[in-house]
Amino acid sequence: MSGSSKSIYRVRQLVGNDAAVVTEVSEDAGSVAGYAHPKVVRNAKVRLGGVDSFWLATDVKTGRTFSPSKEEAAPAPFPSASATSSLIGRMKGGSGIDFTAPFSGLAKSAKMEGLSFGTAIRVPVAIGPGSRTHEDVVSDLREGKLAVDIRTTVDAIEVRPNVFMISGFVRQSNGQYALAAGASLRAVPTVTIAGKIETTRLSSGIIVFGAQPKWTSETETDLRSEDEILASAESWLGRLQTAASLSDGNRSESPADLLKSLAAASVVAEEREDLESALRVLSGRSELLELLPKLMTRAEDWRARLQQFEHTEQDRLRTEIKARLAEQAEHESSRLAELREQILDAEGRLATLAHREVLLRNETEQHDARVKERIEDAARAVSGASLDATDRLLQQVAQLREELEETKKSLPKEDVSSSPAHEETPAAPSIAVRLPPVVTEKERVHVLRELASSTGLPLADLVAVLLHSTADVPVLVGDGSAGIVADIAIAIGGDTAAIVFCDPTHVSFGDLLRDEAAGLGRAIEAAKENPDVIVPVALCGLTNGPCEYWLPQLVEMRRIGRVPSNLALIASAGTDGLRVSVPKSLLRYLFPLAAARSEVAAKVDYVGSWKPFTTDAALIQNAIRILRSKSIDPVLISQIADLLARVPMAMAEEQVEIANALLSEQKWIAAWRDGADHDLIQHFQNLGN
């Protein structure tokens, strides 16, 4: 017993009560004369399918040879529509039988090979053109005489290559197929096969699918011939002319003609499908004006004429282009001469300006040299006068000491011992506070970077705090912010820096001045005596007491000059504990930034005094350019540009980051003035404690 994987079989004859004679479809398709080898299979499912049913069989095995019994020896002839074929009764070899004829005497006694199927699945079939064309299939279907040599009803009809009808047709009582009632050839619902599927095409026109096909959604297709559609299009042209004449208001016809015109100008549903089909065919045709030149080039005479015409046109265009180029060249030459004259004139003026610049530079250098000489002379004169005054003062002090010694010697000892101590030594004259030398630009930038590292503040925020310290009051908000502002003040001012802790006992400005440990009074005096250096004041815990009674006084007095303008104020504010809310009128003096430090860092050493930050003319233009590229209130551009131009020259490349830090003032103004949201305003107002 042998077997194969899978094959498609066609039921040819029913034998007995449980068997069927089948032929392999692939063998039918390969046979030129309709000749195939019959086989017998005993399968109830296949037998129930009936004659001319097609089955996909798997696990096919061959068994013993089948010999019909006396009851099975006279089967009915095969139900083939090609019984009149020229192959009727023709025998092909010893084991083949022509199934277009009934069993002959040989068929009655023939022994056929037996088969068994593992599984059998019925597969659909369709009618195709076979040796004819699709137009022939459509014509027969239209006339109701489409025939095929199988008894069962087909599942589909192929009306175009790979285009099928699965509805809209019926099988008549005579076994032939026709369009269903109400179906229109102009709009036939058709489908195609989605994906790939194996098909077998027989010469009789039968198409056998290897599996159940997956159809696409139905679309309407016009199955009429192109000549019919064009004839319909021509009739539509006449109707369009009639409709156009009606739209122009030309209705001077008789009532009968008018009714005919109205009928021609209107469209029903079926006619609309006809019109759509005509338009689709016309849209796919080639343009006559495009096709005519191609046809003309194929003719030898026309090709020669076209070549001659092309040469003539090329010569004409070449002459015309040369004339235009010559004209344009002449025009450009005249413009070039004018430009050369302008360049020569500009070069002459530039040379004059360069000469004047050299003269002005020389004069400026001479003027600078004279000014420097005068400044040096004045400095020497002032220095000499100061040294002379100092020498005289030292001489007077020494002379006074000698006189006191002589007086002590001349007085009795008991009188000397009984005299008060303050009478023995006179009060020394007050000496101004002198600060260490001013640090260089490089040293100042180095201290800034060390402060940023030790305090945890971004360098841009730290520079923004120092720039605001002499204009308003920058406030660092967060845990450990008091230590941060104290470290900043000590690193910049050293021993002259004031460290003020704003507790509830400091209610007025006088209370702050009387606090000797804080050193605010000494810091103000040092700032007065040294106006060319910064004297920092750290206001620690600004919200720990009622700062509303002294902070406006301190800021406004600095603004009008009663307090030195070089007094730099840097404040801090905590985020927990008992705190006092700051009135809204005081928020305009503040510039808050978030800062926090959980661990105590190493203190940055004081290396010398700092000069106030001054505006650098070389940086002002770059500052304005940076601010214009950002979203900023025009009112603040001048103020922030002035602060940004005070950045040390060594940090000019970091102006953009510093500008972003300075622009946070815009959000703060919107918060206290307009009520906008701000993360830090909660630490100044409405403190629930």
XYZ file of C-alpha atoms in Angstrom:
689
model
C 0.000 0.000 0.000
C 1.417 3.335 -1.033
C 0.227 6.925 -0.429
C 0.639 10.573 -1.335
C 0.368 13.776 0.710
C -2.690 15.478 -0.838
C -4.531 15.749 -4.172
C -7.800 17.072 -5.578
C -10.268 14.496 -6.919
C -13.481 14.802 -8.951
C -16.368 12.379 -8.373
C -17.233 10.765 -11.691
C -19.649 7.986 -10.805
C -21.425 6.564 -7.757
C -20.933 2.804 -7.372
C -23.034 0.637 -5.149
C -24.106 1.966 -1.781
C -20.787 3.213 -0.375
C -18.316 3.782 -3.197
C -17.567 6.411 -5.820
C -15.438 6.449 -8.936
C -13.061 9.447 -8.909
C -10.366 10.880 -11.130
C -7.458 13.084 -10.123
C -7.942 16.705 -11.296
C -4.270 17.198 -12.090
C -4.462 14.192 -14.406
C -7.573 15.640 -16.073
C -5.822 18.993 -16.558
C -2.764 17.322 -18.102
C -4.789 15.158 -20.455
C -5.287 16.597 -23.922
C -8.225 14.393 -24.910
C -10.107 14.196 -21.597
C -8.557 10.795 -20.771
C -7.963 9.874 -17.101
C -7.469 6.785 -14.939
C -10.468 5.969 -12.761
C -10.075 4.998 -9.125
C -12.556 3.858 -6.562
C -12.814 5.290 -3.066
C -15.089 4.136 -0.283
C -15.916 7.326 1.651
C -19.443 8.233 2.825
C -18.701 11.969 2.863
C -17.429 11.945 -0.723
C -20.388 9.850 -1.866
C -22.844 12.281 -0.257
C -21.223 15.126 -2.215
C -22.560 13.575 -5.398
C -21.319 13.448 -8.961
C -19.088 16.326 -10.139
C -18.160 17.385 -6.601
C -14.469 18.200 -6.049
C -12.533 17.130 -2.939
C -9.148 17.994 -1.453
C -7.966 14.658 -0.072
C -5.034 14.237 2.307
C -3.193 11.129 3.404
C -4.238 9.344 0.173
C -3.391 5.661 0.130
C -3.834 3.036 -2.596
C -5.377 -0.310 -1.680
C -6.446 -3.462 -3.376
C -7.889 -3.494 -6.882
C -11.650 -2.901 -7.089
C -13.769 -5.263 -9.203
C -17.455 -4.379 -9.599
C -19.979 -6.987 -8.458
C -22.967 -8.020 -10.526
C -25.096 -5.447 -8.762
C -22.463 -2.793 -9.404
C -21.560 -3.899 -12.926
C -24.015 -1.706 -14.778
C -23.629 1.854 -13.462
C -25.270 4.816 -15.096
C -23.166 6.706 -17.631
C -20.930 9.526 -16.365
C -22.885 12.848 -16.188
C -20.664 14.743 -18.579
C -21.891 17.557 -20.789
C -19.276 16.604 -23.359
C -20.833 13.264 -24.183
C -20.904 14.243 -27.837
C -17.177 14.725 -27.849
C -15.161 13.068 -30.561
C -13.539 10.996 -27.833
C -16.762 9.001 -27.129
C -15.998 5.343 -26.725
C -12.300 5.781 -27.449
C -10.130 3.562 -25.327
C -6.698 4.771 -24.262
C -4.517 1.778 -23.394
C -5.338 -1.138 -21.225
C -6.158 0.659 -17.949
C -7.505 4.071 -19.057
C -11.182 4.805 -19.701
C -12.746 7.770 -21.518
C -15.156 9.259 -18.972
C -17.087 11.221 -21.569
C -18.900 7.983 -22.451
C -20.878 5.489 -20.402
C -19.304 2.289 -19.138
C -18.740 -0.006 -22.069
C -18.458 -3.703 -21.795
C -14.805 -3.208 -20.944
C -15.746 -0.770 -18.189
C -18.129 -3.285 -16.711
C -15.416 -5.836 -16.367
C -12.491 -3.476 -15.766
C -10.615 -3.665 -12.546
C -9.971 -0.204 -10.976
C -7.472 0.823 -8.349
C -8.866 1.346 -4.869
C -8.095 4.458 -2.719
C -8.611 5.574 0.863
C -8.626 9.201 2.117
C -7.397 10.351 5.510
C -9.476 13.539 5.285
C -11.609 14.981 2.484
C -12.557 18.659 2.226
C -14.864 19.884 -0.504
C -13.348 22.707 -2.552
C -15.221 25.361 -4.588
C -15.141 25.562 -8.377
C -15.736 28.371 -10.846
C -16.494 28.779 -14.552
C -13.660 30.259 -16.575
C -13.141 30.990 -20.256
C -11.159 27.820 -20.965
C -10.138 28.004 -24.612
C -12.465 30.966 -25.192
C -12.263 34.593 -24.006
C -13.809 36.354 -21.041
C -15.985 38.357 -23.466
C -17.473 35.063 -24.703
C -18.242 34.042 -21.102
C -19.972 37.385 -20.435
C -21.915 37.169 -23.716
C -23.194 33.642 -22.914
C -24.087 34.700 -19.385
C -25.924 37.729 -20.731
C -27.914 35.527 -23.172
C -28.617 32.906 -20.486
C -26.762 30.033 -22.186
C -23.485 29.760 -20.252
C -22.928 26.008 -19.960
C -20.322 23.853 -18.222
C -19.910 20.056 -18.125
C -20.650 19.532 -14.417
C -23.966 18.828 -12.710
C -23.314 20.725 -9.481
C -23.750 24.475 -9.166
C -20.521 26.449 -9.449
C -19.429 28.911 -6.739
C -18.153 31.699 -9.005
C -17.819 32.845 -12.628
C -14.599 34.500 -13.894
C -15.689 37.531 -15.993
C -12.292 39.279 -16.206
C -8.792 37.992 -15.533
C -8.805 37.144 -11.793
C -12.159 38.982 -11.394
C -15.095 36.811 -10.292
C -18.845 37.009 -9.791
C -19.973 35.196 -6.646
C -23.530 36.564 -6.791
C -25.881 38.019 -9.361
C -26.221 34.823 -11.446
C -28.556 31.798 -11.356
C -28.510 28.249 -12.711
C -31.468 27.521 -14.935
C -33.410 24.294 -15.111
C -31.524 23.219 -18.225
C -28.206 23.484 -16.337
C -27.104 26.708 -18.067
C -26.269 29.934 -16.235
C -27.779 33.407 -16.685
C -27.824 36.794 -14.935
C -30.125 36.981 -11.945
C -33.370 38.889 -12.246
C -32.799 42.605 -11.754
C -29.038 42.370 -12.317
C -27.584 44.962 -14.683
C -24.556 44.278 -16.832
C -23.469 47.886 -16.305
C -22.999 47.418 -12.551
C -22.189 43.821 -11.715
C -20.892 43.108 -8.170
C -17.452 41.497 -8.588
C -14.663 40.367 -6.255
C -11.049 39.302 -6.460
C -9.051 36.767 -4.467
C -7.223 38.240 -1.470
C -3.791 36.690 -1.208
C -2.433 33.751 -3.128
C -4.316 30.496 -3.694
C -3.569 27.488 -5.834
C -5.953 26.947 -8.786
C -6.269 24.311 -11.489
C -7.773 25.277 -14.854
C -9.314 22.511 -16.942
C -9.679 22.719 -20.701
C -13.461 22.583 -20.324
C -13.372 25.960 -18.560
C -13.719 24.672 -14.995
C -11.484 26.391 -12.406
C -10.795 24.309 -9.285
C -9.558 26.170 -6.193
C -7.041 24.449 -3.954
C -8.749 25.842 -0.843
C -11.667 28.044 0.125
C -10.711 31.475 -1.349
C -10.866 34.656 0.704
C -12.777 37.191 -1.389
C -12.356 40.946 -1.297
C -15.333 43.239 -0.770
C -17.649 43.538 -3.744
C -17.209 46.370 -6.253
C -19.415 47.275 -9.192
C -17.943 46.487 -12.629
C -19.304 47.300 -16.093
C -19.098 44.079 -18.124
C -20.231 45.611 -21.395
C -17.808 45.772 -24.319
C -15.901 48.971 -24.962
C -17.834 49.565 -28.203
C -21.132 49.506 -26.316
C -19.798 51.945 -23.739
C -18.503 54.329 -26.426
C -21.839 54.210 -28.216
C -23.473 55.074 -24.902
C -21.009 57.956 -24.439
C -21.968 59.369 -27.847
C -25.639 59.283 -26.900
C -24.747 61.063 -23.678
C -23.110 63.871 -25.661
C -26.425 64.591 -27.357
C -28.210 64.588 -24.025
C -25.599 66.930 -22.556
C -26.172 69.387 -25.402
C -29.899 69.260 -24.678
C -29.290 69.864 -20.961
C -26.980 72.809 -21.791
C -29.592 74.396 -24.026
C -32.170 74.093 -21.225
C -29.781 75.719 -18.728
C -29.375 78.658 -21.151
C -33.145 79.316 -20.970
C -33.842 78.277 -24.562
C -37.360 76.789 -24.162
C -39.185 77.914 -27.317
C -40.086 74.324 -28.290
C -43.449 72.660 -28.256
C -44.653 71.041 -25.020
C -43.913 67.562 -26.364
C -40.369 68.496 -27.398
C -39.889 70.260 -24.087
C -40.903 67.133 -22.207
C -38.489 65.072 -24.315
C -35.723 67.578 -23.605
C -36.434 67.475 -19.883
C -36.358 63.689 -19.942
C -33.030 63.770 -21.832
C -31.575 66.290 -19.387
C -32.492 64.237 -16.292
C -30.819 61.027 -15.128
C -32.203 57.997 -13.313
C -30.143 55.617 -11.176
C -29.478 53.065 -13.947
C -28.478 55.796 -16.405
C -26.099 57.263 -13.848
C -24.273 53.930 -13.722
C -24.112 54.017 -17.526
C -22.657 57.532 -17.424
C -20.082 56.558 -14.814
C -18.977 53.579 -16.934
C -18.596 55.793 -19.991
C -16.497 58.279 -18.039
C -14.255 55.503 -16.672
C -13.569 54.146 -20.163
C -12.918 57.595 -21.586
C -10.559 58.484 -18.712
C -8.384 55.471 -19.517
C -7.971 56.330 -23.201
C -4.927 58.118 -24.656
C -5.004 61.762 -25.688
C -5.255 62.222 -29.447
C -2.930 65.219 -29.415
C -0.340 63.203 -27.495
C -0.671 60.140 -29.712
C -0.558 61.976 -33.070
C 3.126 63.111 -32.867
C 4.183 59.547 -31.996
C 2.338 58.210 -35.034
C 3.811 60.907 -37.267
C 7.377 60.067 -36.229
C 6.881 56.520 -37.526
C 6.273 57.788 -41.086
C 9.485 58.472 -43.010
C 8.181 61.569 -44.848
C 6.803 63.169 -41.715
C 9.998 62.340 -39.818
C 12.104 64.173 -42.418
C 9.798 67.199 -42.312
C 9.888 67.268 -38.523
C 13.684 67.094 -38.496
C 13.898 69.943 -40.991
C 11.472 71.995 -38.891
C 13.495 71.246 -35.742
C 16.743 72.376 -37.398
C 15.079 75.580 -38.593
C 13.674 76.298 -35.143
C 17.008 75.531 -33.499
C 18.782 77.988 -35.793
C 16.166 80.662 -35.119
C 16.296 80.151 -31.355
C 20.117 80.076 -31.418
C 20.217 83.421 -33.271
C 17.651 84.940 -30.922
C 19.488 83.712 -27.819
C 22.829 85.054 -29.112
C 21.249 88.466 -29.712
C 19.767 88.526 -26.208
C 23.053 87.418 -24.660
C 24.950 90.140 -26.525
C 22.445 92.738 -25.329
C 22.650 91.515 -21.724
C 26.454 91.356 -21.886
C 26.602 94.965 -23.083
C 24.235 96.030 -20.300
C 26.251 94.133 -17.662
C 29.514 95.618 -18.991
C 28.163 99.137 -18.524
C 27.015 98.235 -14.997
C 30.424 96.717 -14.264
C 32.140 99.938 -15.386
C 29.866 101.950 -13.076
C 30.620 99.612 -10.178
C 34.357 99.936 -10.805
C 34.050 103.712 -10.664
C 32.110 103.463 -7.425
C 34.713 101.085 -5.996
C 37.536 103.468 -6.893
C 35.657 106.336 -5.278
C 34.982 104.242 -2.160
C 38.624 103.163 -1.975
C 39.701 106.825 -2.115
C 37.320 107.778 0.673
C 38.414 104.743 2.676
C 42.052 105.752 2.324
C 41.149 109.253 3.550
C 39.292 107.818 6.526
C 42.187 105.463 7.301
C 44.592 108.420 7.258
C 42.302 110.378 9.545
C 42.013 107.378 11.818
C 45.791 107.125 12.099
C 46.031 110.831 12.924
C 43.243 110.539 15.496
C 44.849 107.457 17.054
C 48.181 109.243 17.359
C 46.494 112.267 18.892
C 44.564 110.027 21.294
C 47.729 108.215 22.353
C 49.474 111.523 22.977
C 46.473 112.792 24.964
C 46.385 109.557 27.015
C 50.089 109.881 27.709
C 49.648 113.486 28.911
C 46.691 112.485 31.103
C 48.677 109.611 32.608
C 51.602 111.922 33.345
C 49.316 114.401 35.080
C 47.662 111.626 37.077
C 51.066 110.291 38.132
C 52.182 113.798 39.107
C 49.008 114.313 41.104
C 49.394 110.897 42.747
C 52.997 111.666 43.661
C 51.969 115.048 45.028
C 49.136 113.536 47.088
C 51.368 110.700 48.252
C 54.121 113.158 49.223
C 51.675 115.375 51.070
C 50.203 112.366 52.862
C 53.648 111.148 53.857
C 54.592 114.622 55.111
C 51.396 114.846 57.148
C 51.998 111.380 58.576
C 55.565 112.276 59.518
C 54.415 115.467 61.196
C 51.715 113.579 63.097
C 54.242 110.980 64.263
C 56.612 113.721 65.350
C 53.825 115.452 67.302
C 52.883 112.170 69.000
C 56.536 111.531 69.918
C 56.916 115.093 71.217
C 53.722 114.726 73.250
C 55.010 111.508 74.792
C 58.282 113.216 75.741
C 56.404 116.081 77.356
C 54.269 113.610 79.304
C 57.360 111.779 80.499
C 58.926 115.040 81.653
C 55.691 116.026 83.424
C 55.594 112.680 85.244
C 59.171 113.161 86.399
C 58.521 116.689 87.678
C 55.390 115.746 89.697
C 55.618 114.041 93.126
C 55.201 110.310 93.046
C 52.114 110.323 95.302
C 50.454 112.821 92.988
C 51.336 110.716 90.009
C 50.005 107.584 91.631
C 46.786 109.298 92.763
C 45.967 110.831 89.356
C 43.242 109.050 87.352
C 44.334 106.591 84.742
C 42.633 108.498 81.961
C 44.710 111.566 82.716
C 47.975 109.652 82.302
C 47.328 108.661 78.644
C 45.504 111.005 76.265
C 42.942 109.601 73.788
C 44.469 108.471 70.522
C 43.122 110.114 67.382
C 40.548 108.073 65.360
C 42.083 106.198 62.464
C 40.020 105.235 59.343
C 39.239 101.544 58.644
C 41.733 100.275 56.068
C 40.912 97.158 54.052
C 43.292 94.644 52.418
C 44.353 95.199 48.787
C 41.803 94.633 46.023
C 41.873 91.175 44.425
C 42.561 90.713 40.720
C 39.945 89.612 38.174
C 41.447 86.120 38.049
C 41.353 85.771 41.857
C 37.740 86.978 41.980
C 36.606 84.389 39.400
C 38.512 81.688 41.320
C 36.708 82.626 44.557
C 33.348 82.576 42.737
C 33.946 79.052 41.466
C 35.043 77.842 44.929
C 31.919 79.426 46.497
C 29.699 77.706 43.925
C 31.305 74.381 44.807
C 31.084 74.810 48.608
C 27.555 76.294 48.738
C 26.006 74.023 46.095
C 24.669 77.017 44.172
C 24.964 77.029 40.367
C 27.639 79.498 39.306
C 25.097 81.494 37.269
C 22.789 81.841 40.319
C 25.720 82.905 42.525
C 26.773 85.639 40.076
C 23.123 86.799 39.798
C 22.949 87.092 43.616
C 26.095 89.260 43.764
C 24.899 91.459 40.867
C 21.582 92.082 42.683
C 23.205 92.596 46.114
C 23.961 96.297 45.501
C 20.659 97.000 43.673
C 18.027 95.255 45.830
C 18.031 92.316 48.282
C 18.656 88.806 46.883
C 17.191 86.112 49.164
C 18.311 82.460 49.219
C 15.352 80.295 50.315
C 15.843 76.797 51.727
C 17.317 74.695 54.524
C 20.844 75.787 55.422
C 20.520 79.017 53.431
C 21.657 81.122 56.451
C 25.044 79.383 56.439
C 25.353 79.879 52.670
C 24.867 83.684 52.813
C 27.242 83.912 55.799
C 29.954 82.026 53.854
C 29.442 84.286 50.821
C 29.762 87.447 52.982
C 32.926 86.233 54.751
C 34.582 85.137 51.456
C 33.985 88.590 49.917
C 34.345 90.954 52.921
C 36.378 89.066 55.527
C 36.255 90.675 59.011
C 34.495 93.806 57.711
C 31.455 91.754 56.648
C 28.377 92.048 58.875
C 26.479 88.885 59.859
C 23.013 89.894 61.132
C 20.547 87.289 62.465
C 17.043 88.761 62.134
C 15.333 87.518 65.301
C 12.112 89.052 66.757
C 14.152 91.371 69.040
C 15.372 93.346 66.013
C 12.334 95.512 65.330
C 13.891 98.766 64.085
C 16.971 99.807 62.171
C 18.411 101.145 65.431
C 18.166 97.660 66.953
C 20.328 96.326 64.131
C 22.933 99.061 64.609
C 23.137 98.452 68.368
C 23.929 94.748 67.829
C 27.751 94.940 68.146
C 28.200 91.210 67.511
C 26.494 91.551 64.123
C 28.797 94.424 63.100
C 26.330 96.302 60.865
C 27.503 99.685 62.162
C 31.173 98.840 61.507
C 30.297 97.573 58.038
C 28.553 100.865 57.199
C 31.538 102.884 58.423
C 33.932 100.677 56.441
C 31.805 101.162 53.335
C 31.884 104.943 53.808
C 35.674 105.005 54.253
C 36.255 102.652 51.275
C 33.723 103.487 48.530
C 35.703 101.598 45.879
C 35.224 98.137 47.465
C 32.226 95.943 48.284
C 31.280 95.560 51.963
C 28.818 92.632 52.303
C 26.035 92.298 54.888
C 24.419 88.876 55.453
C 20.798 89.152 56.700
C 20.208 85.611 58.031
C 16.609 84.439 58.574
C 14.823 87.442 57.052
C 11.366 86.057 57.926
C 12.289 85.191 61.535
C 11.360 88.741 62.658
C 9.305 91.753 61.504
C 11.623 92.991 58.758
C 8.907 95.332 57.454
C 10.005 97.989 60.003
C 13.663 98.269 58.938
C 14.249 96.617 55.518
C 12.573 99.370 53.410
C 14.511 101.991 55.397
C 17.841 100.247 54.769
C 17.233 99.743 51.010
C 15.868 103.249 50.372
C 18.625 104.936 52.401
C 21.183 103.058 50.311
C 19.383 104.173 47.136
C 19.430 107.889 48.084
C 23.005 107.784 49.426
C 22.459 108.012 53.196
C 23.873 104.484 53.398
C 26.877 103.730 51.122
C 25.874 102.238 47.756
C 28.734 99.735 47.991
C 26.995 98.047 50.941
C 25.978 94.645 49.459
C 22.908 93.038 51.099
C 22.449 89.241 50.850
C 19.578 87.625 52.778
C 18.294 84.140 53.569
C 14.863 82.751 54.471
C 13.963 79.456 56.094
C 11.179 77.056 55.117
C 10.011 75.887 58.566
C 9.660 77.047 62.156
C 8.044 80.235 63.469
C 8.191 82.885 60.767
C 6.663 86.295 60.127
C 4.862 87.018 56.832
C 6.325 89.724 54.624
C 3.868 92.412 53.388
C 3.246 92.559 49.652
C 4.765 96.066 49.501
C 8.137 94.609 50.634
C 8.255 91.842 48.021
C 9.310 94.364 45.364
C 12.680 94.741 47.154
C 13.438 90.983 47.064
C 15.042 88.701 44.445
C 14.477 85.113 45.692
C 16.361 82.004 44.545
C 16.085 78.447 45.838
C 19.148 77.149 47.711
C 19.713 74.343 50.197
C 22.684 72.732 51.941
C 22.392 69.801 54.330
C 26.072 69.431 55.252
C 28.575 72.016 56.420
C 31.227 72.585 53.747
C 34.721 73.994 54.068
C 34.781 77.800 54.292
C 36.262 79.675 51.339
C 39.238 81.797 52.446
C 39.137 85.594 52.212
C 41.888 86.716 49.806
C 41.197 90.460 49.571
C 38.702 93.227 48.909
C 36.390 93.223 45.904
C 35.680 96.120 43.609
C 31.991 96.762 42.820
C 30.754 95.202 39.589
C 30.765 97.904 36.905
C 29.185 97.972 33.469
C 31.553 96.901 30.680
C 30.807 98.643 27.372
C 32.252 95.664 25.487
C 29.600 93.361 26.983
C 26.507 95.581 26.786
C 25.790 94.843 23.075
C 26.177 91.100 23.596
C 23.880 91.314 26.645
C 21.155 93.068 24.615
C 21.525 90.495 21.812
C 21.095 87.630 24.298
C 18.026 89.189 25.925
C 16.342 89.914 22.586
C 16.468 86.196 21.777
C 14.440 85.439 24.930
C 10.895 86.155 26.063
C 11.257 89.221 28.290
C 9.163 92.205 29.291
C 10.485 95.249 27.343
C 10.408 97.276 30.586
C 13.033 94.964 32.132
C 15.441 94.811 29.159
C 17.423 97.909 30.169
C 17.709 96.899 33.847
C 18.708 93.269 33.210
C 21.050 94.217 30.335
C 22.878 96.609 32.692
C 23.280 93.830 35.286
C 24.366 91.320 32.614
C 27.021 93.745 31.301
C 28.629 93.791 34.795
C 29.663 90.140 34.552
C 33.459 89.735 34.881
C 35.147 89.663 31.479
C 36.661 86.271 32.295
C 33.122 84.870 32.501
C 31.813 86.448 29.276
C 31.259 83.015 27.719
C 28.789 82.197 30.529
C 26.590 85.240 29.894
C 23.757 83.086 28.521
C 23.474 80.970 31.723
C 23.702 84.106 33.901
C 20.992 85.754 31.764
C 18.677 82.798 32.434
C 19.257 83.210 36.183
C 18.586 86.976 36.021
C 15.377 86.415 34.037
C 13.847 84.622 37.032
C 13.179 88.157 38.371
C 10.483 88.484 35.665
C 8.541 85.513 37.124
C 8.903 86.942 40.650
C 7.495 90.321 39.575
C 4.537 88.579 37.924
C 3.965 86.638 41.178
C 3.854 89.539 43.684
C 2.370 92.115 41.279
C -0.129 90.102 39.202
C -0.765 87.098 41.459
C 0.901 84.548 39.152
C 2.148 81.224 40.519
C 5.658 81.042 41.996
C 7.249 78.209 43.963
C 8.914 80.492 46.545
C 6.186 83.049 47.356
C 4.666 80.588 49.849
C 7.722 81.124 52.096
C 7.060 84.878 52.400
C 3.277 85.271 52.650
C 0.360 83.552 54.396
C 2.655 81.667 56.779
C 0.427 79.498 58.957
C 3.207 78.635 61.460
